[in-house]
Structures are given as structure tokens and as C-alpha cells.
Coordinates of C-alpha atoms in Angstrom, one line a residue:
M239 CA -21.2 12.4 -26.6
A240 CA -24.5 10.6 -26.0
S241 CA -27.6 12.8 -25.4
E242 CA -29.1 13.3 -22.0
A243 CA -32.1 11.2 -23.2
D244 CA -29.9 8.3 -24.2
L245 CA -28.0 8.5 -20.9
R246 CA -31.3 8.5 -19.0
A247 CA -32.4 5.4 -20.8
R248 CA -29.1 3.7 -20.1
L249 CA -29.3 4.6 -16.4
Q250 CA -32.9 3.4 -16.2
R251 CA -31.7 0.0 -17.4
A252 CA -29.1 0.0 -14.6
S253 CA -31.7 1.2 -12.1
Q254 CA -29.5 4.3 -11.4
E255 CA -31.5 7.1 -13.0
H256 CA -31.3 9.1 -9.8
L257 CA -27.8 10.1 -10.9
L258 CA -29.5 12.7 -13.2
R259 CA -31.8 14.1 -10.7
F260 CA -30.1 17.5 -10.5
C261 CA -29.1 17.7 -14.2
A262 CA -31.6 20.3 -15.1
E263 CA -30.3 22.6 -12.5
L264 CA -26.7 22.6 -13.7
A265 CA -24.9 25.2 -15.7
P266 CA -23.6 24.0 -19.1
E267 CA -20.0 23.2 -18.0
P268 CA -20.8 21.1 -14.9
R269 CA -23.7 19.5 -16.8
A270 CA -21.4 18.4 -19.6
A271 CA -18.9 17.1 -17.1
L272 CA -21.6 14.9 -15.4
L273 CA -22.8 13.6 -18.7
A274 CA -19.3 12.7 -19.8
Q275 CA -18.7 10.8 -16.5
L276 CA -22.0 8.9 -16.8
E277 CA -21.3 8.1 -20.5
A278 CA -18.2 6.2 -19.4
L279 CA -20.3 3.9 -17.1
E280 CA -21.5 0.8 -19.1
P281 CA -25.1 0.2 -17.9
E282 CA -25.0 -3.5 -17.3
A283 CA -21.6 -3.3 -15.6
L284 CA -23.0 -0.5 -13.4
R285 CA -26.1 -2.4 -12.5
Q286 CA -24.1 -5.5 -11.5
H287 CA -21.6 -3.5 -9.6
C288 CA -24.3 -1.8 -7.5
Q289 CA -26.1 -5.0 -6.9
R290 CA -23.0 -6.9 -5.9
A291 CA -21.9 -4.2 -3.5
A292 CA -25.2 -4.2 -1.7
A293 CA -25.4 -8.0 -1.5
A294 CA -21.8 -8.3 -0.3
C295 CA -22.4 -5.7 2.4
A296 CA -25.5 -7.4 3.6
R297 CA -23.7 -10.7 4.2
P298 CA -23.0 -11.3 7.9
P299 CA -19.5 -10.5 9.0
G300 CA -17.1 -13.0 10.5
P301 CA -15.5 -16.3 9.4
P302 CA -17.3 -18.6 7.1
P303 CA -18.7 -21.5 9.2
D304 CA -16.6 -24.2 7.5
L305 CA -13.3 -22.3 7.1
A306 CA -11.5 -23.7 10.1
A307 CA -11.7 -27.2 8.8
R308 CA -10.3 -26.1 5.4
L309 CA -7.3 -24.1 6.8
Q310 CA -3.7 -25.4 6.9
P311 CA -0.4 -23.6 7.5
L312 CA 1.9 -23.4 4.5
P313 CA 4.1 -26.5 4.1
L314 CA 7.7 -25.9 5.2
E315 CA 9.0 -26.5 1.8
R316 CA 7.1 -23.5 0.5
V317 CA 8.7 -21.1 3.0
G318 CA 12.1 -19.5 3.1
S319 CA 13.7 -17.2 5.6
A320 CA 15.9 -14.1 5.5
S321 CA 17.4 -14.8 8.9
E322 CA 17.3 -18.6 9.6
G323 CA 18.8 -21.6 8.0
D324 CA 22.1 -22.0 6.1
P325 CA 24.0 -18.7 5.6
Q326 CA 25.6 -20.1 2.5
T327 CA 22.2 -20.7 0.9
R328 CA 21.2 -17.2 1.7
R329 CA 24.4 -15.9 0.1
L330 CA 23.5 -17.8 -3.1
W331 CA 20.0 -16.3 -3.1
E332 CA 21.4 -12.8 -2.7
E333 CA 24.0 -13.4 -5.5
E334 CA 21.3 -14.6 -7.8
G335 CA 19.2 -11.6 -7.1
F336 CA 22.0 -9.2 -7.8
H337 CA 22.8 -11.2 -11.0
Q338 CA 19.2 -10.7 -12.3
I339 CA 19.3 -7.0 -11.4
A340 CA 22.6 -6.6 -13.3
L341 CA 21.0 -8.3 -16.3
N342 CA 18.2 -5.6 -16.2
K343 CA 15.6 -8.3 -15.6
V344 CA 14.1 -6.9 -12.4
A345 CA 11.6 -4.0 -12.0
V346 CA 9.8 -2.6 -8.9
L347 CA 6.1 -1.7 -8.9
L348 CA 4.7 0.7 -6.4
L349 CA 1.0 0.6 -5.4
A350 CA 0.2 4.2 -4.7
G351 CA -3.4 4.8 -5.7
G352 CA -5.0 5.0 -2.3
Q353 CA -6.0 8.1 -0.3
G354 CA -4.4 8.9 3.0
T355 CA -7.7 9.3 4.8
R356 CA -6.7 7.6 8.0
L357 CA -3.4 9.5 8.0
G358 CA -5.3 12.7 7.8
V359 CA -3.7 14.2 4.7
T360 CA -5.1 15.3 1.4
Y361 CA -2.0 14.5 -0.7
P362 CA -0.4 11.1 -1.7
K363 CA 1.2 9.2 1.1
G364 CA 4.5 9.0 -0.7
M365 CA 4.9 12.8 -0.3
Y366 CA 4.6 12.4 3.5
Q367 CA 7.5 13.2 5.9
V368 CA 7.4 11.3 9.1
G369 CA 9.8 13.7 10.9
L370 CA 13.3 12.3 10.0
P371 CA 16.3 14.5 10.7
S372 CA 16.8 14.6 6.9
Q373 CA 13.1 15.5 6.3
K374 CA 13.0 12.9 3.5
T375 CA 9.7 11.7 2.2
L376 CA 8.7 8.1 1.6
Y377 CA 9.1 8.7 -2.2
Q378 CA 12.6 10.0 -1.7
L379 CA 13.6 7.1 0.6
Q380 CA 12.3 4.6 -2.0
A381 CA 14.0 6.4 -4.9
E382 CA 17.4 6.3 -3.1
R383 CA 17.0 2.6 -2.4
I384 CA 16.5 1.9 -6.1
R385 CA 19.6 3.9 -7.0
R386 CA 21.6 2.0 -4.3
V387 CA 20.6 -1.5 -5.5
E388 CA 21.4 -0.5 -9.1
Q389 CA 24.8 0.7 -7.9
L390 CA 25.5 -2.4 -5.8
A391 CA 24.5 -4.8 -8.7
G392 CA 26.5 -2.7 -11.2
E393 CA 29.6 -2.8 -9.0
R394 CA 29.4 -6.6 -8.6
Y395 CA 29.1 -7.3 -12.3
G396 CA 31.0 -4.3 -13.8
T397 CA 28.0 -3.0 -15.7
R398 CA 25.4 -0.3 -15.7
C399 CA 22.0 -1.6 -14.9
T400 CA 18.5 -0.2 -14.4
V401 CA 15.6 -1.1 -12.2
P402 CA 12.6 0.5 -13.7
W403 CA 10.1 2.0 -11.3
Y404 CA 6.5 1.5 -12.2
I405 CA 4.1 3.6 -10.0
M406 CA 0.4 2.8 -10.0
T407 CA -1.6 5.9 -9.1
S408 CA -5.3 6.8 -9.2
E409 CA -7.4 9.8 -10.2
F410 CA -6.5 11.2 -6.7
T411 CA -2.8 10.7 -6.7
L412 CA -1.5 10.8 -10.4
E413 CA -1.3 14.6 -10.9
P414 CA 0.2 15.5 -7.5
T415 CA 2.6 12.5 -7.7
A416 CA 3.8 13.5 -11.2
K417 CA 4.2 17.1 -10.1
F418 CA 6.1 16.1 -7.0
F419 CA 8.6 14.0 -8.9
K420 CA 9.2 16.7 -11.5
E421 CA 9.8 19.3 -8.7
H422 CA 12.4 17.0 -7.2
D423 CA 14.1 16.1 -10.4
F424 CA 12.9 12.5 -10.1
F425 CA 15.3 12.1 -7.1
H426 CA 18.2 11.7 -9.6
L427 CA 16.6 8.8 -11.4
D428 CA 16.2 8.8 -15.1
P429 CA 12.6 10.0 -15.8
N430 CA 12.4 7.5 -18.7
N431 CA 12.7 4.7 -16.0
V432 CA 9.9 6.1 -13.8
I433 CA 6.6 5.0 -15.4
M434 CA 3.4 6.2 -13.8
F435 CA 0.0 4.8 -14.7
E436 CA -3.6 5.1 -13.4
Q437 CA -5.9 2.4 -12.0
R438 CA -9.6 2.3 -12.6
M439 CA -12.2 4.0 -10.5
L440 CA -15.5 2.5 -9.4
P441 CA -18.7 4.2 -8.1
A442 CA -19.3 4.3 -4.4
V443 CA -22.6 2.6 -3.6
S444 CA -25.2 3.2 -0.8
F445 CA -26.4 0.3 1.3
D446 CA -29.5 0.0 -0.8
G447 CA -27.5 -0.5 -4.0
R448 CA -27.6 3.1 -5.5
A449 CA -24.5 4.8 -6.8
I450 CA -23.8 7.9 -4.7
L451 CA -23.6 11.4 -6.0
E452 CA -20.7 13.3 -4.4
R453 CA -21.9 16.6 -5.9
K454 CA -24.9 17.5 -8.1
D455 CA -22.5 17.2 -11.0
K456 CA -20.3 14.3 -10.0
V457 CA -20.7 10.6 -9.1
A458 CA -18.6 9.6 -6.0
M459 CA -15.8 7.4 -7.3
A460 CA -13.1 5.4 -5.5
P461 CA -10.0 3.4 -6.7
D462 CA -10.7 -0.2 -7.3
G463 CA -8.2 -1.4 -4.6
N464 CA -4.6 -2.4 -5.0
G465 CA -5.9 -5.5 -6.8
G466 CA -6.9 -3.1 -9.5
L467 CA -3.3 -3.5 -10.6
Y468 CA -4.1 -6.3 -13.0
S469 CA -6.7 -4.3 -15.0
A470 CA -4.4 -1.3 -15.0
L471 CA -1.5 -3.3 -16.3
E472 CA -3.7 -4.3 -19.3
D473 CA -5.2 -0.8 -19.7
H474 CA -1.8 0.9 -20.0
Q475 CA 0.2 -1.9 -21.8
I476 CA 2.6 -2.0 -18.8
L477 CA 3.6 -5.6 -19.4
E478 CA 4.4 -4.7 -23.0
D479 CA 6.7 -2.0 -21.7
M480 CA 8.4 -4.5 -19.4
E481 CA 8.9 -6.9 -22.3
R482 CA 10.6 -4.2 -24.4
R483 CA 12.9 -3.5 -21.5
G484 CA 13.7 -7.2 -20.9
V485 CA 12.1 -7.3 -17.4
E486 CA 11.2 -10.8 -16.3
F487 CA 10.7 -10.4 -12.5
V488 CA 8.6 -7.8 -10.7
H489 CA 8.8 -6.8 -7.1
V490 CA 5.4 -5.2 -6.0
Y491 CA 5.0 -3.3 -2.8
C492 CA 2.8 -0.7 -1.0
V493 CA 3.8 2.9 -0.6
D494 CA 3.4 3.2 3.2
N495 CA 6.0 0.7 4.5
I496 CA 9.0 2.9 5.5
L497 CA 11.3 -0.2 5.8
V498 CA 10.5 -1.7 2.4
R499 CA 13.6 -3.1 0.6
L500 CA 13.0 -2.4 -3.1
A501 CA 14.2 -5.1 -5.6
D502 CA 15.5 -7.0 -2.5
P503 CA 18.2 -9.3 -4.0
L504 CA 17.7 -11.9 -1.3
F505 CA 14.0 -12.2 -2.0
I506 CA 14.4 -12.0 -5.8
G507 CA 17.1 -14.6 -5.8
F508 CA 15.1 -16.9 -3.5
C509 CA 12.1 -16.8 -5.7
V510 CA 14.1 -17.2 -8.9
L511 CA 16.1 -20.2 -7.7
R512 CA 13.0 -21.9 -6.3
G513 CA 11.2 -21.5 -9.6
A514 CA 8.4 -19.4 -8.1
D515 CA 5.9 -17.6 -10.3
C516 CA 4.4 -15.8 -7.4
G517 CA 5.9 -15.0 -3.9
A518 CA 5.1 -13.1 -0.8
K519 CA 7.1 -11.7 2.1
V520 CA 5.6 -12.4 5.5
V521 CA 6.4 -11.5 9.1
E522 CA 5.7 -13.5 12.2
K523 CA 2.5 -12.3 13.8
A524 CA 3.1 -10.3 16.9
Y525 CA 0.1 -11.7 18.8
P526 CA -2.9 -13.9 17.8
E527 CA -5.3 -11.0 17.4
E528 CA -3.0 -8.8 15.3
P529 CA -5.1 -7.3 12.5
V530 CA -3.1 -8.6 9.5
G531 CA -4.0 -11.2 7.0
V532 CA -2.5 -14.7 7.2
V533 CA -0.7 -16.4 4.3
C534 CA -1.8 -20.0 4.6
Q535 CA -3.6 -22.7 2.5
V536 CA -7.3 -23.2 2.1
D537 CA -8.2 -26.5 0.6
G538 CA -4.6 -27.0 -0.2
V539 CA -4.3 -23.8 -2.2
P540 CA -2.2 -20.8 -1.1
Q541 CA -4.3 -17.8 0.0
V542 CA -4.3 -14.8 2.2
V543 CA -7.1 -15.1 4.8
E544 CA -8.1 -11.8 6.4
Y545 CA -7.9 -11.6 10.2
S546 CA -11.6 -10.9 10.4
E547 CA -12.3 -14.3 8.7
I548 CA -10.3 -16.3 11.3
S549 CA -12.1 -17.2 14.5
P550 CA -10.3 -16.3 17.8
E551 CA -10.0 -20.0 18.6
V552 CA -8.1 -20.7 15.3
A553 CA -6.0 -17.6 15.7
Q554 CA -4.8 -18.9 19.1
L555 CA -3.7 -22.4 17.8
R556 CA -0.1 -23.3 18.5
A557 CA 2.4 -25.3 16.4
P558 CA 4.4 -28.0 18.0
G559 CA 7.3 -25.6 18.6
G560 CA 5.1 -23.3 20.6
G561 CA 4.6 -20.5 18.1
L562 CA 1.3 -19.6 16.5
L563 CA 0.2 -22.2 13.9
Y564 CA -1.0 -19.4 11.6
N565 CA 1.8 -16.9 12.1
A566 CA 2.7 -15.8 8.5
G567 CA 1.5 -12.2 8.5
N568 CA 0.9 -10.7 5.1
I569 CA 2.7 -7.4 4.4
C570 CA 1.7 -6.7 0.8
N571 CA 5.2 -7.3 -0.6
H572 CA 5.2 -9.6 -3.6
F573 CA 7.3 -11.3 -6.3
F574 CA 5.7 -12.0 -9.7
T575 CA 7.1 -13.3 -13.0
R576 CA 6.1 -11.2 -16.0
D577 CA 4.6 -14.4 -17.5
F578 CA 2.4 -15.0 -14.4
L579 CA 1.2 -11.4 -14.6
R580 CA 0.4 -11.9 -18.3
T581 CA -1.7 -14.9 -17.6
V582 CA -3.6 -13.1 -14.8
T583 CA -4.3 -10.0 -16.9
R584 CA -5.4 -11.9 -20.0
E585 CA -7.3 -14.8 -18.5
L586 CA -7.8 -14.7 -14.7
E587 CA -8.6 -11.2 -13.7
P588 CA -12.4 -11.5 -14.1
L589 CA -12.3 -14.4 -11.6
L590 CA -11.1 -12.1 -8.8
Q591 CA -13.8 -11.4 -6.3
P592 CA -14.2 -7.8 -5.0
H593 CA -14.1 -7.1 -1.2
V594 CA -16.3 -4.7 0.7
A595 CA -15.0 -1.6 2.3
V596 CA -17.7 0.4 4.3
K597 CA -16.7 4.1 4.3
K598 CA -17.8 7.6 5.0
V599 CA -18.5 8.9 1.5
P600 CA -19.1 12.7 1.0
C601 CA -22.4 13.1 -0.8
V602 CA -25.4 15.3 -1.4
D603 CA -28.8 14.9 0.2
E604 CA -32.2 14.8 -1.5
H605 CA -32.1 18.5 -2.0
G606 CA -28.6 18.7 -3.3
N607 CA -27.0 20.0 -0.2
P608 CA -23.4 18.7 0.5
V609 CA -23.1 16.2 3.4
K610 CA -20.0 15.0 5.2
P611 CA -21.3 11.9 7.0
L612 CA -20.3 11.2 10.6
Q613 CA -21.0 7.5 10.2
P614 CA -20.3 5.2 7.3
N615 CA -22.9 5.6 4.6
G616 CA -21.4 3.8 1.6
I617 CA -19.6 0.9 0.1
K618 CA -16.4 0.9 -1.9
M619 CA -15.7 -2.3 -3.7
E620 CA -12.0 -3.2 -3.9
K621 CA -9.8 -6.0 -5.2
F622 CA -6.6 -7.0 -3.4
V623 CA -3.3 -7.6 -5.0
F624 CA -2.9 -10.9 -3.1
D625 CA -6.1 -12.3 -4.6
V626 CA -4.1 -13.9 -7.3
L627 CA -2.2 -16.3 -5.0
P628 CA -4.5 -19.2 -5.6
F629 CA -3.7 -19.0 -9.3
A630 CA 0.1 -19.6 -8.8
K631 CA 1.6 -22.8 -10.0
N632 CA 4.6 -22.5 -7.7
F633 CA 3.9 -20.1 -4.8
M634 CA 6.6 -19.4 -2.2
A635 CA 6.6 -17.4 1.0
F636 CA 9.6 -15.6 2.4
Q637 CA 9.7 -14.8 6.1
V638 CA 11.5 -11.6 7.1
L639 CA 12.1 -9.8 10.4
R640 CA 9.5 -7.3 11.2
E641 CA 12.0 -4.8 12.7
E642 CA 14.0 -4.9 9.5
E643 CA 11.3 -4.8 6.9
F644 CA 7.9 -3.8 8.1
S645 CA 6.6 -0.7 9.7
P646 CA 3.5 0.6 7.9
L647 CA 2.3 4.2 8.0
K648 CA -1.5 3.9 8.2
N649 CA -2.7 6.3 10.9
A650 CA -2.3 9.8 12.3
D651 CA -0.2 10.1 15.5
S652 CA -3.4 10.1 17.6
A653 CA -3.5 6.3 17.0
D654 CA -1.5 3.9 19.1
R655 CA 0.3 2.2 16.2
D656 CA 1.3 2.4 12.5
N657 CA 1.6 6.1 12.8
P658 CA 4.3 8.7 11.8
S659 CA 6.1 8.3 15.2
T660 CA 6.3 4.5 15.1
S661 CA 7.5 4.6 11.4
R662 CA 10.2 7.2 12.3
R663 CA 11.4 5.2 15.3
A664 CA 11.5 2.0 13.3
L665 CA 13.8 3.5 10.6
L666 CA 16.0 5.2 13.1
A667 CA 16.3 2.0 15.2
Q668 CA 17.2 0.1 12.0
H669 CA 19.9 2.6 11.1
C670 CA 21.3 2.5 14.6
R671 CA 21.6 -1.3 14.4
W672 CA 23.4 -1.1 11.1
A673 CA 25.8 1.4 12.4
L674 CA 26.6 -0.7 15.5
R675 CA 27.2 -3.7 13.4
A676 CA 29.6 -1.7 11.3
G677 CA 31.6 -0.8 14.4
A678 CA 30.2 2.6 15.2
R679 CA 29.9 4.0 18.7
F680 CA 27.2 6.3 19.9
L681 CA 28.0 9.0 22.5
D682 CA 25.7 11.0 24.7
V683 CA 25.8 14.8 24.9
H684 CA 28.6 14.6 27.5
G685 CA 30.8 12.4 25.2
A686 CA 30.2 9.2 27.2
Q687 CA 29.6 6.0 25.1
L688 CA 26.1 4.7 25.1
P689 CA 25.3 1.0 25.6
E690 CA 25.3 -1.0 22.4
Q691 CA 21.8 -2.3 23.0
L692 CA 19.8 0.9 22.7
R693 CA 16.4 0.1 23.9
D694 CA 14.6 3.1 22.6
I695 CA 15.4 5.5 19.7
K696 CA 14.2 8.9 20.8
S697 CA 12.4 11.1 18.3
P698 CA 14.4 14.1 17.1

């Protein structure tokens, strides 16, 4: 380990020597922990990170002045649909997807490194129960969907097949997630096919460009966003593991969507048959101001433009058919070829530009007293998984029905939307529709048949 004097000199070069201000007060064990954490921070990278964070935060919010003239919706030939068009074509897509799964060429990759701050929990979101009658967690629902798609593909092709489950965690979520899976016997999946790995952490930064001390003996750190996936794949040799298993296609998704279809054969088959190296599921925006990113083109290149970057006038624009011109809402649900991910991790990842997230960061004051700020006091720099879309040689979007595939769990029930109640109702309503289509009838408490079109699914 480097000496305190060496570390102080390194921090001075990074203009961050304040991180050692309480070092002399610390007992040997916390002092050693702080020095070990600081030793892992390369001085020049730390200096650039803090400067970049402060500069990015200081930029005025809102859309770039010239963005509207550079925007275009995706060309129709780059968009498929799960519900519209020729049914026979959709059957071919689905069959191709099942075929690739049966050949053991498909993996799923879960982005589960974030903290459930807005949800109000201190444990990983995947361990959350939204109040289903079964009391299943998000992790259990997803594990069961993997087992089911393996079973369906195996039955079609008379083989045993495996869909490996890669789970990207963070310093905050790795240990509790691993423990939770072990306690639940990996939800009857083979533990060898559940591969957990950790994304990088970055220091939180104050508005004046100084790394924040969370405690006297600890720098405040945060996951580097779901776009930290690409560095993490390289750090942990995940693509090499995929190659050993014969995986060629990867379905990437976020943990908090209760309706997610893992290794969706329709989506996989569509992307494979269209020769896509990168794909994204999208849903039609519910209304112009809906706070979701839009999948579109900027200067003719596919990109996700954040809702905050699109002016109200552009968001209101209508297509000839009457719908929103920019209606392809991003839901963080992606298809990648392994070859594309290899190119990104080895060549293109340094080109990804981090995004600013202004947060309330627990810290210590000038006297070392702990502070839980009531207002945002720091910057967390994040990369997004969709930042790689412009690098694709053949990007394709796939439009799906919101009620069938997208109900995110973001907030506590005190919020109006994207909360445990809306997630629970979305899943129960979906299962009700499936049952009705299969010929089921629903009876009330008196035995009378309920109407087929149930307008509201009551919470249990």
C-alpha cells in the first residue's frame, strides 16, 4: 500500500487533497480503509472526473438550440412491431427466436446495480414484492420466465437448452443479491448459469468540483450508471464466458420492469432475421410530455434523446396519421450481438459521454459531522446503456404494447405512477387477459360471471 505522504501528493495533483482532512483523527482500521480506497483512485482520472462533473452540471439545462433541426423519426424500414403487420411474419420471427434459444445461442443480462432510493428501500429492487397474491419478488418472476422459455424452446426442438442469466450488480447490490439467490436455491435454476458481476463505482462530486466524503473514512461513491455495463463486461471477462458457452445474442434489460419478457423469442428472432447488431424495444408514448427518452435519429444516426432535451413544440409534433411524430418511447430493453459488444468494450467505450445526475449525497461537514442533505448537494456521473446506439451498423427498433411489456417500478406508493400498486395491477391485468383469451371465465363472490372486459383489476 502507498504511504499517506504518497497519497497526499497524488491527491494534490488531482486537487482533491481535502479527502485526507480527517485522516489524522482516524483509528488504525478505518484509516487503513480510507487509504486503500484512495489508492485505487488514479490521480489524473480523478481530476478529470471531478472537473467534468462540475462543468457538465454548470451547463444550462434544456434542449440544445440546434437539436430540433437535426431530429428525425426512425425510418419505417428500421421498425418492427409485435402486434401489427403480417401475422405469418411474426410467426417466423418467433420461430427463429426459439431456434436460437434451442441452440444455446441466447443469454439474458440484467442491469441491477442501482439503488432503490426513490422506491424507499435499502435492498436491491429485485428482492422487492409488489403485493402479488403469490408474494413473488421481481427476481423470482424473472427466474421463472427464464425457465419457461428454456422449456418452450426445448419442447419445440426436442433438446435441453440453457439461457444463461448474467446479472450486473454494484457495490451496493452484489452481496445481498448473491445471498438472496442462495437462500432461494437460485429459484431452481442451475447456479452455474447465473453469473453475477460488479460494475465500477465513481466518486460523487460537489458542485464546485470536489469529491465528497461520505464519512471521515470513506469517499462517497456511486455506480457508474447502467452504461457502466461495457466497462464491467471487460473487467470481468463476461464476453469470454459467453464465447465459451456459444452465446451469440444477448437480451439486456432493467430489473424494475415487472412485465419484461426475458429472451423474448419474437424480439430475438426479429433482430436476427433483420441482421441487427443492436436493437431496442420501444412503446408508443402515452402523451407528448411523458418523461421517457425517445428513440429517433439525430443527423441520420440512431439515438435516444432524453425527454428533457426535446422542446415542448417538438414533442407535440404529429405524423400524417395523427400520432406523435416522435412516439418511440425507450424502455431500456435491448438486443446486442456478442460481436457488437466486443467492439464496444474494446474500442468504443471511451467515446461514451457521461450524463449528470444531481442527487442528495450523504456527507460530512467541515467538522466531520454526518449530514443528510435535504436538497441536492452533489453530482453523480452516469453512462447509459443506450449510449451505444449511434455505433450500430444495423440498428432496429421493435414496437411492443405497453400493457403487455412495460410497467416500471420506480417510486413508492406515495407517487402517482410507476409504483408498487401500478406494477401489481399491470401484471394482474395481463394475466387476466391471458386467461380470458384461453377461454377462462371469472366469477364474482356470488358465482355470477363477470364481464369479459374487466376495466379494473382490484388490488388483493
